[in-house]
């Protein structure tokens, strides 16, 4: 299972709110999809890494079920 918990930690560490993400061009619907654990594209991961200036591991992690 993919967890997006690292994203929320990274956002907190960098003091970036969901509102700020959206002001930087990130889609609100995509943010809510992530909040609900839905699938996202590699384009979205790339966009988050660019906006947050971080690595993929700062966005998501694999958890063995």
mmCIF file of C-alpha atoms in Angstrom:
data_model
loop_
_atom_site.group_PDB
_atom_site.id
_atom_site.type_symbol
_atom_site.label_atom_id
_atom_site.label_comp_id
_atom_site.label_asym_id
_atom_site.label_seq_id
_atom_site.Cartn_x
_atom_site.Cartn_y
_atom_site.Cartn_z
ATOM 1 C CA UNK A 1 0.000 0.000 0.000
ATOM 2 C CA UNK A 2 1.212 3.515 -0.771
ATOM 3 C CA UNK A 3 0.988 6.024 2.062
ATOM 4 C CA UNK A 4 1.098 9.779 1.535
ATOM 5 C CA UNK A 5 1.803 10.469 5.194
ATOM 6 C CA UNK A 6 5.337 11.679 4.353
ATOM 7 C CA UNK A 7 3.754 14.434 2.237
ATOM 8 C CA UNK A 8 1.838 15.819 5.194
ATOM 9 C CA UNK A 9 4.964 15.684 7.392
ATOM 10 C CA UNK A 10 6.970 17.464 4.691
ATOM 11 C CA UNK A 11 4.302 20.116 4.293
ATOM 12 C CA UNK A 12 4.278 20.690 8.046
ATOM 13 C CA UNK A 13 8.080 20.904 8.232
ATOM 14 C CA UNK A 14 8.165 23.396 5.360
ATOM 15 C CA UNK A 15 5.151 25.267 6.730
ATOM 16 C CA UNK A 16 3.204 24.814 3.477
ATOM 17 C CA UNK A 17 -0.567 24.615 3.845
ATOM 18 C CA UNK A 18 -2.963 23.037 1.370
ATOM 19 C CA UNK A 19 -4.138 26.568 0.577
ATOM 20 C CA UNK A 20 -0.570 27.583 -0.282
ATOM 21 C CA UNK A 21 -0.183 24.499 -2.508
ATOM 22 C CA UNK A 22 -3.266 25.536 -4.441
ATOM 23 C CA UNK A 23 -1.981 29.108 -4.765
ATOM 24 C CA UNK A 24 1.202 27.618 -6.269
ATOM 25 C CA UNK A 25 -0.861 25.836 -8.945
ATOM 26 C CA UNK A 26 -1.621 22.484 -7.346
ATOM 27 C CA UNK A 27 -5.115 21.147 -8.005
ATOM 28 C CA UNK A 28 -7.537 21.104 -5.072
ATOM 29 C CA UNK A 29 -9.184 17.911 -6.338
ATOM 30 C CA UNK A 30 -5.817 16.164 -6.553
ATOM 31 C CA UNK A 31 -4.976 17.265 -3.008
ATOM 32 C CA UNK A 32 -8.243 15.797 -1.729
ATOM 33 C CA UNK A 33 -7.586 12.573 -3.669
ATOM 34 C CA UNK A 34 -4.258 12.293 -1.856
ATOM 35 C CA UNK A 35 -5.947 13.000 1.503
ATOM 36 C CA UNK A 36 -8.258 10.045 0.814
ATOM 37 C CA UNK A 37 -5.422 7.707 -0.250
ATOM 38 C CA UNK A 38 -6.401 7.532 -3.913
ATOM 39 C CA UNK A 39 -3.948 6.922 -6.746
ATOM 40 C CA UNK A 40 -2.027 9.825 -8.236
ATOM 41 C CA UNK A 41 0.054 10.081 -11.385
ATOM 42 C CA UNK A 42 3.815 10.420 -11.624
ATOM 43 C CA UNK A 43 3.133 13.880 -13.067
ATOM 44 C CA UNK A 44 1.471 14.799 -9.758
ATOM 45 C CA UNK A 45 4.397 13.399 -7.752
ATOM 46 C CA UNK A 46 6.768 15.397 -9.955
ATOM 47 C CA UNK A 47 4.689 18.540 -9.439
ATOM 48 C CA UNK A 48 4.732 18.103 -5.654
ATOM 49 C CA UNK A 49 8.496 17.506 -5.615
ATOM 50 C CA UNK A 50 9.010 20.669 -7.667
ATOM 51 C CA UNK A 51 6.720 22.815 -5.506
ATOM 52 C CA UNK A 52 8.055 21.483 -2.187
ATOM 53 C CA UNK A 53 11.666 21.115 -3.394
ATOM 54 C CA UNK A 54 11.890 17.587 -2.032
ATOM 55 C CA UNK A 55 12.413 13.952 -3.044
ATOM 56 C CA UNK A 56 9.779 11.333 -3.864
ATOM 57 C CA UNK A 57 10.415 9.686 -0.478
ATOM 58 C CA UNK A 58 9.291 12.951 1.124
ATOM 59 C CA UNK A 59 5.928 12.565 -0.635
ATOM 60 C CA UNK A 60 5.042 8.887 -0.327
ATOM 61 C CA UNK A 61 6.168 5.545 1.032
ATOM 62 C CA UNK A 62 5.360 1.893 0.489
ATOM 63 C CA UNK A 63 3.908 -0.001 3.446
ATOM 64 C CA UNK A 64 3.758 -3.785 3.193
ATOM 65 C CA UNK A 65 0.290 -4.933 4.226
#
